[in-house]
Coordinates of C-alpha atoms in Angstrom, one line a residue:
M1 CA 2.3 -223.8 -156.8
S2 CA -1.0 -225.5 -157.8
S3 CA -3.1 -224.4 -160.7
A4 CA -5.9 -223.6 -158.3
T5 CA -3.6 -221.1 -156.5
N6 CA -2.6 -219.6 -159.8
N7 CA -6.3 -219.2 -160.8
L8 CA -7.1 -217.5 -157.5
L9 CA -4.2 -215.1 -157.7
N10 CA -5.3 -214.2 -161.3
Y11 CA -8.9 -213.7 -160.0
F12 CA -7.6 -211.3 -157.3
I13 CA -5.6 -209.3 -159.8
Q14 CA -8.5 -209.1 -162.3
N15 CA -10.8 -207.9 -159.5
R16 CA -8.2 -205.5 -158.1
I17 CA -8.1 -207.2 -154.7
V18 CA -4.3 -207.4 -155.1
D19 CA -1.8 -205.9 -157.6
K20 CA 0.8 -207.9 -159.6
N21 CA 3.6 -207.1 -157.2
S22 CA 1.6 -208.3 -154.2
A23 CA 0.7 -211.5 -156.1
N24 CA 4.4 -212.1 -156.8
D25 CA 5.1 -211.6 -153.1
I26 CA 2.4 -214.0 -152.1
S27 CA 3.8 -216.6 -154.6
K28 CA 7.3 -216.3 -153.0
Q29 CA 5.8 -216.7 -149.5
L30 CA 4.0 -219.8 -150.5
E31 CA 7.2 -221.4 -151.9
N32 CA 9.3 -220.4 -148.9
S33 CA 7.0 -221.2 -146.0
K34 CA 4.5 -223.9 -144.8
D35 CA 1.7 -221.3 -144.6
T36 CA -1.4 -221.7 -146.8
L37 CA -2.7 -219.1 -149.2
G38 CA -5.4 -218.2 -146.7
D39 CA -2.9 -217.7 -143.9
I40 CA -0.8 -215.4 -146.1
L41 CA -3.8 -213.3 -147.3
I42 CA -4.9 -212.8 -143.6
K43 CA -1.3 -212.0 -142.4
N44 CA -0.9 -209.4 -145.2
G45 CA -4.2 -207.8 -144.3
F46 CA -6.0 -208.5 -147.6
F47 CA -8.9 -210.2 -145.8
A48 CA -10.2 -210.5 -142.2
K49 CA -10.2 -214.0 -140.8
E50 CA -14.0 -213.9 -140.3
D51 CA -14.6 -213.0 -144.0
M52 CA -12.4 -215.8 -145.3
L53 CA -15.0 -218.6 -145.1
I54 CA -17.6 -216.5 -147.0
L55 CA -15.0 -215.7 -149.7
V56 CA -14.1 -219.4 -150.1
I57 CA -17.7 -220.4 -150.5
E58 CA -18.0 -217.9 -153.3
F59 CA -14.9 -219.3 -155.0
Y60 CA -16.3 -222.8 -154.7
K61 CA -19.7 -221.8 -156.1
K62 CA -18.0 -220.2 -159.1
G63 CA -16.0 -223.4 -159.7
Y64 CA -12.5 -221.9 -158.9
L65 CA -11.9 -224.4 -156.1
T66 CA -12.6 -228.1 -155.5
L67 CA -13.3 -229.4 -152.0
D68 CA -9.8 -230.8 -151.6
E69 CA -8.4 -227.4 -152.7
V70 CA -10.6 -225.6 -150.1
N71 CA -8.7 -227.7 -147.4
S72 CA -5.2 -227.5 -148.9
N73 CA -5.3 -223.7 -149.8
F74 CA -7.3 -222.4 -146.8
A75 CA -6.9 -225.1 -144.1
I76 CA -10.7 -225.3 -143.7
E77 CA -12.2 -228.6 -142.5
I78 CA -14.4 -230.1 -145.2
E79 CA -17.3 -230.8 -142.7
A80 CA -17.3 -227.2 -141.4
F81 CA -17.1 -225.8 -144.9
L82 CA -20.0 -228.0 -146.2
Y83 CA -22.2 -227.1 -143.1
T84 CA -21.7 -223.3 -143.8
L85 CA -22.3 -223.9 -147.6
S86 CA -25.6 -225.6 -146.8
K87 CA -26.7 -222.5 -144.8
N88 CA -25.6 -220.3 -147.7
L89 CA -27.5 -222.3 -150.3
K90 CA -30.5 -222.8 -147.9
L91 CA -30.1 -226.6 -148.1
E92 CA -30.1 -229.3 -145.4
Y93 CA -26.7 -230.7 -144.3
I94 CA -26.9 -234.4 -143.4
D95 CA -24.1 -236.6 -141.9
L96 CA -24.9 -239.9 -143.7
D97 CA -23.1 -242.0 -141.1
S98 CA -25.6 -240.9 -138.5
I99 CA -28.9 -241.9 -140.3
D100 CA -30.5 -245.1 -141.4
I101 CA -30.7 -244.8 -145.2
D102 CA -33.8 -246.5 -146.8
Y103 CA -32.0 -249.0 -149.2
R104 CA -35.4 -250.5 -150.3
M105 CA -36.1 -247.2 -152.1
V106 CA -32.7 -247.2 -153.7
A107 CA -33.2 -250.8 -154.9
K108 CA -36.2 -249.8 -157.0
L109 CA -34.3 -247.1 -158.9
P110 CA -32.0 -247.3 -162.0
F111 CA -28.6 -247.7 -160.3
A112 CA -26.6 -247.0 -163.4
Q113 CA -28.1 -243.5 -163.7
L114 CA -27.7 -242.8 -159.9
K115 CA -24.0 -243.7 -160.2
K116 CA -23.6 -241.6 -163.4
F117 CA -24.9 -238.5 -161.5
N118 CA -23.1 -239.4 -158.2
A119 CA -26.5 -239.2 -156.5
L120 CA -27.6 -241.1 -153.4
P121 CA -31.4 -241.2 -152.5
I122 CA -31.7 -241.0 -148.7
R123 CA -35.4 -241.1 -147.9
E124 CA -38.8 -240.2 -149.3
D125 CA -42.2 -239.1 -148.1
E126 CA -45.5 -238.7 -150.0
I127 CA -44.4 -235.5 -151.6
N128 CA -40.6 -235.2 -151.5
V129 CA -37.6 -237.4 -152.2
Y130 CA -34.3 -236.3 -150.6
I131 CA -31.1 -236.7 -152.6
A132 CA -27.4 -236.2 -151.6
L133 CA -25.3 -235.1 -154.6
R134 CA -21.5 -235.5 -154.7
D135 CA -21.3 -232.1 -156.4
P136 CA -24.2 -229.9 -155.2
M137 CA -23.3 -227.2 -157.8
D138 CA -23.7 -229.6 -160.8
M139 CA -26.8 -228.4 -162.6
H140 CA -26.6 -231.2 -165.2
A141 CA -26.8 -233.8 -162.4
Q142 CA -29.7 -232.0 -160.7
E143 CA -31.7 -232.0 -164.0
G144 CA -30.8 -235.7 -164.6
V145 CA -31.9 -236.7 -161.1
Q146 CA -35.2 -234.7 -161.4
R147 CA -36.0 -236.8 -164.6
I148 CA -35.7 -240.0 -162.5
F149 CA -38.5 -238.8 -160.2
P150 CA -41.1 -237.2 -162.5
R151 CA -43.9 -237.4 -159.8
K152 CA -41.9 -236.3 -156.8
L153 CA -40.5 -233.0 -155.6
V154 CA -36.7 -233.5 -155.4
K155 CA -35.0 -231.9 -152.4
F156 CA -31.2 -231.8 -152.6
V157 CA -29.1 -232.1 -149.4
I158 CA -25.5 -231.4 -148.7
S159 CA -23.3 -234.3 -147.5
E160 CA -19.6 -235.2 -147.5
P161 CA -18.6 -236.5 -151.0
T162 CA -16.5 -239.3 -149.5
Q163 CA -19.6 -240.5 -147.5
I164 CA -21.8 -240.4 -150.7
E165 CA -19.1 -242.3 -152.6
K166 CA -18.9 -244.9 -149.8
Y167 CA -22.7 -245.5 -149.7
I168 CA -23.0 -245.7 -153.5
N169 CA -20.3 -248.4 -153.5
K170 CA -22.3 -250.3 -150.9
V171 CA -25.4 -250.1 -153.0
E172 CA -23.4 -251.3 -156.0
M173 CA -22.2 -254.3 -153.9
S174 CA -25.8 -255.1 -152.9
E175 CA -26.8 -254.8 -156.6
S176 CA -24.2 -257.5 -157.5
I177 CA -25.9 -260.1 -155.3
K178 CA -29.4 -259.3 -156.4
G179 CA -29.6 -262.7 -158.2
L180 CA -28.5 -264.6 -155.1
I181 CA -31.1 -262.8 -152.9
A182 CA -33.8 -263.7 -155.5
E183 CA -32.7 -267.3 -155.3
I184 CA -32.9 -267.3 -151.5
R185 CA -36.4 -265.7 -151.6
K186 CA -37.5 -268.6 -153.9
E187 CA -36.1 -271.1 -151.4
I188 CA -37.8 -269.3 -148.5
T189 CA -41.2 -269.8 -150.1
S190 CA -40.5 -273.4 -151.2
S191 CA -39.9 -276.6 -149.1
A192 CA -36.2 -275.6 -148.6
A193 CA -37.4 -273.2 -145.9
E194 CA -38.5 -276.2 -143.8
N195 CA -35.1 -277.7 -144.0
P196 CA -32.3 -275.0 -144.0
Q197 CA -29.7 -277.6 -144.8
E198 CA -31.0 -277.9 -148.3
S199 CA -30.8 -274.1 -148.9
S200 CA -27.9 -273.7 -151.4
G201 CA -28.6 -269.9 -151.8
I202 CA -28.0 -269.2 -148.2
L203 CA -24.8 -271.3 -148.2
K204 CA -23.5 -269.2 -151.2
L205 CA -24.4 -266.0 -149.4
I206 CA -22.5 -267.2 -146.2
E207 CA -19.5 -268.1 -148.4
M208 CA -19.6 -264.7 -150.1
I209 CA -19.8 -262.9 -146.7
L210 CA -16.8 -264.9 -145.3
K211 CA -14.8 -264.5 -148.5
S212 CA -15.3 -260.7 -148.9
T213 CA -14.6 -260.0 -145.2
I214 CA -11.5 -262.2 -145.2
L215 CA -10.2 -260.5 -148.4
S216 CA -10.7 -257.1 -146.8
G217 CA -8.6 -258.2 -143.8
A218 CA -11.4 -258.2 -141.2
S219 CA -10.9 -259.8 -137.8
D220 CA -14.6 -260.1 -136.9
I221 CA -17.9 -260.2 -138.8
H222 CA -21.0 -258.6 -137.2
I223 CA -24.5 -259.6 -138.6
E224 CA -27.2 -257.4 -137.1
P225 CA -30.9 -257.0 -137.9
S226 CA -32.2 -253.4 -137.8
E227 CA -35.8 -252.2 -138.2
N228 CA -35.5 -252.1 -142.0
N229 CA -32.4 -254.1 -143.0
C230 CA -30.0 -256.9 -142.2
I231 CA -26.5 -255.3 -141.9
V232 CA -23.2 -257.1 -142.2
R233 CA -20.2 -255.3 -140.9
G234 CA -16.5 -256.3 -140.8
R235 CA -14.0 -255.1 -138.2
I236 CA -11.1 -253.9 -140.4
D237 CA -8.1 -252.4 -138.7
G238 CA -10.0 -252.1 -135.5
M239 CA -13.0 -250.2 -137.0
L240 CA -16.3 -251.6 -138.1
N241 CA -17.2 -251.1 -141.8
E242 CA -20.4 -252.1 -143.5
T243 CA -19.9 -254.7 -146.2
F244 CA -23.4 -255.9 -147.1
I245 CA -27.0 -254.6 -146.5
F246 CA -29.9 -257.0 -147.2
D247 CA -33.7 -256.7 -146.7
K248 CA -34.7 -258.0 -143.3
D249 CA -36.5 -261.1 -144.7
I250 CA -33.0 -262.6 -145.6
Y251 CA -32.0 -262.5 -141.9
P252 CA -34.0 -265.5 -140.4
P253 CA -32.7 -268.1 -142.9
L254 CA -29.2 -266.7 -142.7
A255 CA -29.2 -266.8 -138.8
S256 CA -30.6 -270.4 -138.8
R257 CA -27.9 -271.6 -141.3
M258 CA -25.2 -270.0 -139.2
K259 CA -26.5 -271.8 -136.1
L260 CA -26.6 -275.2 -138.0
L261 CA -23.0 -274.8 -139.1
S262 CA -21.9 -274.1 -135.5
N263 CA -23.9 -276.9 -133.8
M264 CA -26.2 -274.5 -132.0
D265 CA -29.9 -274.9 -131.2
I266 CA -31.7 -273.2 -134.1
A267 CA -35.0 -273.0 -132.2
E268 CA -33.4 -271.2 -129.2
K269 CA -33.6 -267.4 -129.8
R270 CA -34.1 -266.2 -126.2
K271 CA -30.6 -267.1 -124.8
P272 CA -27.1 -266.2 -125.9
Q273 CA -25.2 -269.1 -127.6
D274 CA -21.6 -269.9 -128.5
G275 CA -20.3 -272.2 -131.2
R276 CA -17.5 -272.7 -133.7
F277 CA -17.0 -274.1 -137.2
S278 CA -14.2 -274.5 -139.7
A279 CA -14.1 -273.8 -143.4
T280 CA -11.7 -273.6 -146.3
I281 CA -11.9 -270.1 -147.8
L282 CA -9.7 -269.1 -150.8
G283 CA -7.7 -272.3 -150.3
K284 CA -6.8 -271.6 -146.7
E285 CA -8.2 -273.3 -143.5
F286 CA -10.0 -270.9 -141.1
D287 CA -11.6 -271.4 -137.7
F288 CA -14.7 -269.3 -136.9
R289 CA -15.9 -268.7 -133.4
I290 CA -19.5 -267.6 -133.4
S291 CA -21.6 -265.9 -130.7
T292 CA -25.3 -265.0 -130.7
L293 CA -27.0 -262.4 -128.5
P294 CA -30.8 -261.8 -128.4
I295 CA -31.6 -258.1 -129.2
L296 CA -34.7 -256.0 -129.9
N297 CA -35.0 -256.9 -133.6
G298 CA -33.7 -260.5 -133.5
E299 CA -30.2 -261.8 -132.6
S300 CA -26.9 -260.1 -133.0
I301 CA -24.4 -262.6 -134.5
V302 CA -20.6 -262.0 -134.2
I303 CA -18.0 -264.3 -135.8
R304 CA -14.3 -264.1 -134.9
I305 CA -12.0 -265.1 -137.8
L306 CA -9.0 -267.2 -136.7
D307 CA -6.4 -267.8 -139.4
K308 CA -4.6 -271.1 -138.7
S309 CA -1.8 -270.2 -141.1
K310 CA -1.1 -266.8 -139.6
V311 CA 2.6 -266.2 -139.4
M312 CA 4.3 -265.1 -136.2
I313 CA 5.4 -261.4 -136.4
K314 CA 9.1 -260.7 -135.7
I315 CA 9.7 -258.2 -132.9
E316 CA 11.7 -255.9 -135.3
D317 CA 8.6 -255.8 -137.6
L318 CA 6.2 -254.6 -134.9
G319 CA 6.8 -251.0 -135.9
M320 CA 8.4 -249.7 -132.7
H321 CA 10.3 -246.5 -132.8
P322 CA 14.1 -247.4 -133.1
N323 CA 14.8 -245.9 -129.6
N324 CA 11.9 -247.9 -128.1
Y325 CA 13.0 -251.0 -129.8
K326 CA 16.5 -250.7 -128.3
K327 CA 15.0 -250.2 -124.8
F328 CA 12.6 -253.1 -125.1
S329 CA 15.3 -255.4 -126.5
K330 CA 17.6 -254.5 -123.5
A331 CA 14.8 -255.2 -121.1
M332 CA 14.1 -258.7 -122.6
K333 CA 17.7 -259.7 -121.9
A334 CA 17.3 -259.1 -118.1
P335 CA 18.1 -262.3 -116.1
Y336 CA 15.0 -261.9 -113.9
G337 CA 12.2 -259.5 -113.2
I338 CA 8.8 -258.6 -114.6
I339 CA 8.0 -256.8 -117.9
F340 CA 4.5 -255.4 -118.3
V341 CA 2.9 -254.8 -121.7
T342 CA -0.1 -252.5 -121.3
G343 CA -2.9 -251.0 -123.4
P344 CA -6.7 -251.4 -124.0
T345 CA -8.3 -254.5 -125.5
G346 CA -7.4 -254.9 -129.2
S347 CA -4.1 -252.9 -129.0
G348 CA -1.9 -255.9 -130.0
K349 CA -0.5 -256.7 -126.5
T350 CA -0.6 -260.5 -127.1
T351 CA 1.1 -260.1 -130.5
T352 CA 4.0 -258.1 -128.8
L353 CA 4.4 -260.8 -126.1
Y354 CA 4.5 -263.6 -128.7
A355 CA 7.0 -261.7 -130.8
A356 CA 9.2 -261.2 -127.6
L357 CA 9.1 -264.9 -126.7
N358 CA 9.8 -265.8 -130.3
A359 CA 12.9 -263.7 -130.2
I360 CA 14.3 -265.1 -127.0
K361 CA 13.3 -268.8 -127.1
N362 CA 16.1 -271.4 -127.5
V363 CA 17.0 -274.9 -126.5
Q364 CA 18.7 -273.9 -123.2
T365 CA 15.7 -271.9 -121.9
K366 CA 12.5 -273.4 -120.5
I367 CA 9.5 -271.1 -121.4
I368 CA 6.0 -271.7 -120.0
T369 CA 2.9 -269.6 -120.9
V370 CA -0.5 -269.5 -119.3
E371 CA -3.1 -268.0 -121.6
D372 CA -6.9 -267.7 -122.2
P373 CA -7.1 -268.8 -125.0
V374 CA -3.8 -270.0 -126.6
E375 CA -3.9 -268.0 -129.9
Y376 CA -0.7 -269.2 -131.6
Q377 CA 1.4 -272.3 -131.1
L378 CA 5.0 -271.6 -130.3
N379 CA 7.9 -274.1 -130.8
L380 CA 10.2 -274.7 -127.7
T381 CA 7.4 -273.3 -125.5
Q382 CA 5.0 -275.1 -123.1
Q383 CA 1.6 -273.5 -123.4
V384 CA -1.1 -273.9 -120.8
Q385 CA -4.8 -272.9 -121.5
V386 CA -6.9 -271.6 -118.7
N387 CA -10.0 -273.8 -118.0
Q388 CA -12.3 -272.1 -115.4
K389 CA -14.7 -275.0 -115.3
A390 CA -11.9 -277.4 -114.4
G391 CA -10.6 -275.0 -111.8
L392 CA -7.5 -274.2 -113.8
T393 CA -7.3 -270.4 -113.3
F394 CA -4.3 -268.1 -114.0
A395 CA -3.4 -268.2 -110.3
S396 CA -3.6 -272.0 -109.9
A397 CA -1.8 -272.6 -113.2
L398 CA 1.0 -270.2 -112.1
K399 CA 1.6 -272.1 -108.8
S400 CA 2.0 -275.4 -110.7
I401 CA 4.2 -273.7 -113.4
L402 CA 6.7 -272.6 -110.7
R403 CA 7.2 -276.3 -109.8
Q404 CA 8.1 -277.0 -113.4
D405 CA 11.5 -275.2 -113.2
P406 CA 10.9 -272.5 -115.8
D407 CA 13.3 -269.7 -116.8
I408 CA 10.7 -267.5 -118.5
I409 CA 7.0 -267.3 -117.7
M410 CA 4.4 -265.5 -119.9
I411 CA 1.0 -264.7 -118.2
G412 CA -1.7 -263.8 -120.8
E413 CA -3.4 -261.3 -118.4
V414 CA -3.1 -260.2 -114.8
R415 CA -6.8 -260.3 -113.7
D416 CA -6.6 -260.4 -109.9
S417 CA -4.3 -259.7 -107.0
D418 CA -3.5 -263.4 -106.4
T419 CA -2.1 -263.8 -110.0
L420 CA -0.2 -260.5 -109.7
R421 CA 1.4 -261.5 -106.3
I422 CA 2.6 -264.9 -107.6
A423 CA 4.0 -263.2 -110.7
V424 CA 5.9 -260.6 -108.6
Q425 CA 7.2 -263.4 -106.3
A426 CA 8.3 -265.4 -109.4
A427 CA 10.2 -262.3 -110.7
L428 CA 11.9 -261.8 -107.4
T429 CA 13.0 -265.5 -107.2
G430 CA 15.0 -265.5 -110.5
H431 CA 12.4 -265.8 -113.2
L432 CA 11.8 -263.4 -116.1
V433 CA 8.0 -262.8 -116.3
F434 CA 6.1 -261.2 -119.1
S435 CA 2.5 -260.1 -118.6
T436 CA -0.2 -257.7 -119.8
L437 CA -2.2 -255.1 -117.9
H438 CA -5.1 -252.8 -118.9
T439 CA -3.8 -249.3 -118.3
N440 CA -3.8 -246.1 -120.4
D441 CA -0.1 -245.5 -120.3
S442 CA 3.1 -247.0 -118.9
V443 CA 3.5 -244.8 -115.8
S444 CA -0.2 -245.6 -114.8
A445 CA 0.8 -249.3 -114.6
I446 CA 2.9 -248.6 -111.5
T447 CA 0.0 -247.1 -109.5
R448 CA -2.4 -249.8 -110.9
V449 CA -0.1 -252.6 -109.6
M450 CA 0.1 -250.9 -106.1
D451 CA -3.6 -250.4 -106.1
M452 CA -4.0 -254.2 -106.6
G453 CA -2.2 -254.7 -103.2
I454 CA 1.5 -255.1 -104.1
E455 CA 3.8 -253.4 -101.6
P456 CA 6.0 -250.7 -103.2
Y457 CA 9.3 -252.3 -102.0
L458 CA 8.3 -255.6 -103.8
L459 CA 7.4 -253.8 -107.0
S460 CA 10.5 -251.7 -107.1
G461 CA 12.7 -254.8 -106.7
S462 CA 10.9 -256.8 -109.5
L463 CA 10.0 -254.3 -112.2
V464 CA 12.3 -254.3 -115.3
A465 CA 10.3 -252.2 -117.8
I466 CA 6.7 -251.2 -118.8
E467 CA 5.7 -251.0 -122.5
A468 CA 2.4 -249.3 -123.4
Q469 CA 1.0 -249.4 -126.9
R470 CA -1.9 -248.6 -129.2
L471 CA -2.7 -249.5 -132.8
V472 CA -3.4 -246.8 -135.4
R473 CA -4.7 -247.2 -138.9
K474 CA -2.2 -246.6 -141.7
L475 CA -3.2 -244.3 -144.6
C476 CA -3.9 -246.0 -147.9
T477 CA -0.9 -245.0 -150.1
H478 CA -3.1 -245.2 -153.2
C479 CA -5.6 -242.5 -152.3
R480 CA -4.2 -240.4 -149.5
T481 CA -4.2 -236.6 -150.2
K482 CA -2.1 -233.8 -148.8
T483 CA -3.7 -231.6 -146.2
T484 CA -2.8 -228.5 -144.2
L485 CA -3.6 -228.4 -140.5
P486 CA -5.7 -225.5 -139.0
Q487 CA -3.4 -223.1 -137.2
S488 CA -4.7 -223.9 -133.7
T489 CA -4.0 -227.6 -134.1
F490 CA -0.6 -226.9 -135.6
N491 CA 0.3 -224.7 -132.6
D492 CA -0.6 -227.6 -130.2
I493 CA 1.9 -230.1 -131.8
K494 CA 4.6 -227.9 -133.4
Q495 CA 7.1 -228.7 -130.6
Y496 CA 7.0 -232.4 -131.6
L497 CA 7.4 -232.0 -135.4
P498 CA 10.6 -233.0 -137.3
E499 CA 12.3 -230.5 -139.7
N500 CA 10.6 -231.8 -142.8
Y501 CA 6.9 -232.8 -142.5
Q502 CA 3.8 -233.2 -144.6
F503 CA 0.4 -234.2 -143.3
Y504 CA -2.1 -236.2 -145.3
K505 CA -5.8 -237.1 -144.9
H506 CA -7.7 -240.2 -145.8
H507 CA -9.9 -240.4 -149.0
G508 CA -11.0 -243.9 -149.9
C509 CA -10.6 -246.1 -153.0
E510 CA -11.2 -249.7 -154.1
K511 CA -7.8 -250.8 -152.7
C512 CA -8.9 -249.8 -149.1
A513 CA -12.6 -250.7 -149.3
Q514 CA -13.4 -246.9 -149.4
T515 CA -12.1 -246.4 -145.8
G516 CA -8.9 -244.4 -146.7
Y517 CA -6.9 -246.7 -144.4
K518 CA -5.1 -250.0 -145.0
G519 CA -3.3 -251.9 -142.3
R520 CA -2.3 -250.8 -138.8
E521 CA 0.9 -249.6 -137.1
M522 CA 1.9 -249.7 -133.5
L523 CA 2.5 -246.6 -131.4
S524 CA 4.5 -247.3 -128.2
E525 CA 6.2 -245.9 -125.2
I526 CA 8.8 -247.8 -123.1
L527 CA 9.5 -247.0 -119.5
P528 CA 12.7 -248.8 -118.4
I529 CA 13.0 -248.8 -114.6
S530 CA 16.3 -247.2 -113.7
E531 CA 17.9 -247.4 -110.2
K532 CA 16.6 -243.9 -109.5
M533 CA 13.1 -244.7 -110.6
S534 CA 13.2 -248.0 -108.5
S535 CA 14.0 -246.0 -105.4
M536 CA 11.2 -243.5 -106.2
I537 CA 8.7 -246.4 -106.5
A538 CA 9.9 -247.9 -103.2
Q539 CA 9.4 -244.5 -101.5
G540 CA 5.9 -244.3 -102.9
D541 CA 6.5 -241.1 -105.0
S542 CA 3.6 -239.8 -107.1
K543 CA 2.8 -240.7 -110.7
K544 CA 3.8 -237.1 -111.8
E545 CA 7.2 -237.3 -110.0
I546 CA 7.9 -240.7 -111.7
H547 CA 6.8 -239.3 -115.1
D548 CA 9.1 -236.2 -114.7
Q549 CA 12.1 -238.4 -113.8
A550 CA 11.3 -240.6 -116.9
V551 CA 11.3 -237.5 -119.2
K552 CA 14.7 -236.5 -117.7
E553 CA 16.0 -240.0 -118.7
G554 CA 14.7 -239.7 -122.3
F555 CA 11.2 -241.0 -122.1
T556 CA 9.0 -240.3 -125.3
D557 CA 5.3 -240.7 -124.9
M558 CA 2.9 -242.4 -127.4
F559 CA 1.3 -239.1 -128.5
Q560 CA 4.7 -237.7 -129.5
D561 CA 5.5 -241.0 -131.3
G562 CA 2.2 -240.7 -133.1
V563 CA 2.6 -237.0 -134.2
I564 CA 6.0 -237.9 -135.8
R565 CA 4.3 -240.7 -137.8
A566 CA 1.4 -238.5 -138.9
S567 CA 3.9 -235.8 -140.0
R568 CA 5.6 -238.4 -142.3
G569 CA 2.2 -239.3 -143.9
I570 CA 2.0 -242.8 -142.3
T571 CA -1.3 -242.0 -140.6
T572 CA -3.6 -239.0 -140.0
L573 CA -3.4 -236.6 -137.0
D574 CA -7.1 -237.3 -136.4
E575 CA -6.2 -241.0 -135.9
I576 CA -3.4 -240.2 -133.5
I577 CA -5.7 -237.9 -131.4
R578 CA -8.4 -240.6 -131.4
V579 CA -6.1 -243.3 -130.2
A580 CA -3.3 -241.7 -128.2
K581 CA -4.4 -238.3 -126.9
S582 CA -4.6 -238.5 -123.1

């Protein structure tokens, strides 16, 4: 039992809310059940459910509870708690992720003091300055912040502490490159502005952006001008995270230098452009594909990071559930037929296909792939890159591939009915075909293929298995914190839970760039096509009937797979609901 729980029980005894015997009973119930202190107090009739939030606010204001303890002891969501607290204290509640913070104001202030008080200035007008405090009850911090603004009326607002911490860290990162920004500004006003190739400050800034995003494990870099700032974001584990924020005057020389590196026309700002460049960062060779798009405030620049030394993932390391791995491995050993891997863009379908080919390639087997583009180079595999301008489409490449006497064919993506028809015919004539489809789940792939014009009898004879997948972010093991689910959420998922479970929530630390997550894991569901299911497809049975038959045969869907992973602390339930809830 935590010290916070002990303190609360002592408070209840002192204020004669419970007696000592009842407090001992509550302690025993806490040890022997998964219920929170709040659940037990309500069950035993000490408080009404509607009074609990008001009571918890009073405990928090008196310092008996921290925000984390509010969640763990009473299963109250932090956001809902803070919103109610703001009403109670007659303060404004602000979601910092939904507003454009004025960083120019922050840059003029003594950062060391702001960090000391965990205070984040948000905006100001002629009379007021609005400050978000990590601990809104800290009177010492309130007085300290007031001294920083002697001529303004300070108005404190309530925001999530993790958000405040995240934005203070971003300001700190911007502080660390102040010298570099000053150097660039000098170059802008000097002759270097006329010839961007001589601007060494901008080159250093580009190198810093590339280095920091690569170190954080980003797959893409987004550079976007807004009304007040130039924002640099990295796509880390599938989600965009701000890495740098500059004043807007840094954007034009930065954009021009990026275009020069990529052999683009630096004078053309009205049309989208594409380019690429290579660079050695941290001793490794990287390719960068760059795309520009004219937008309201300038041009949006997106850079795709391609790591040449990226190692091929083994199929056993993809993170499939053991039962799903067995089913997929069995399907891969089929002599002929078609295996579909489905999921939305960015769900790791290509990685799964490469891992599968890597596992089954050998000297006796001829494997040919047709892709757009070829992402990895595989030994013992002939890889064809689609070239639309030259007339080499998926369909035309496939026709030629079939004359090359292949055993296994991998099609990067089925985009049209012609490609699909050739793939199905290839599967029926003794080839093992792997391909991807964009569907939400495995059962939907059957109806999608039939909607694309393939007759049910052809599909039933060629289909071996369908694998559907998503990627979820994994919790950072350095900063994750235990949490208790609200009762309504728990009731929705309790039938999927293992015997021993513990849910966690994300927090944020230096190791995970304040996101609370580090790395990604695959959720999957495998639908092997049995003889019974094959006959159901041939008869044109409905999606529901096929799904019910799959469940009888031991089918586990992605959401169920995800709930089990969340219950073991690998990820959060919020992440599972975001990615896999149908």
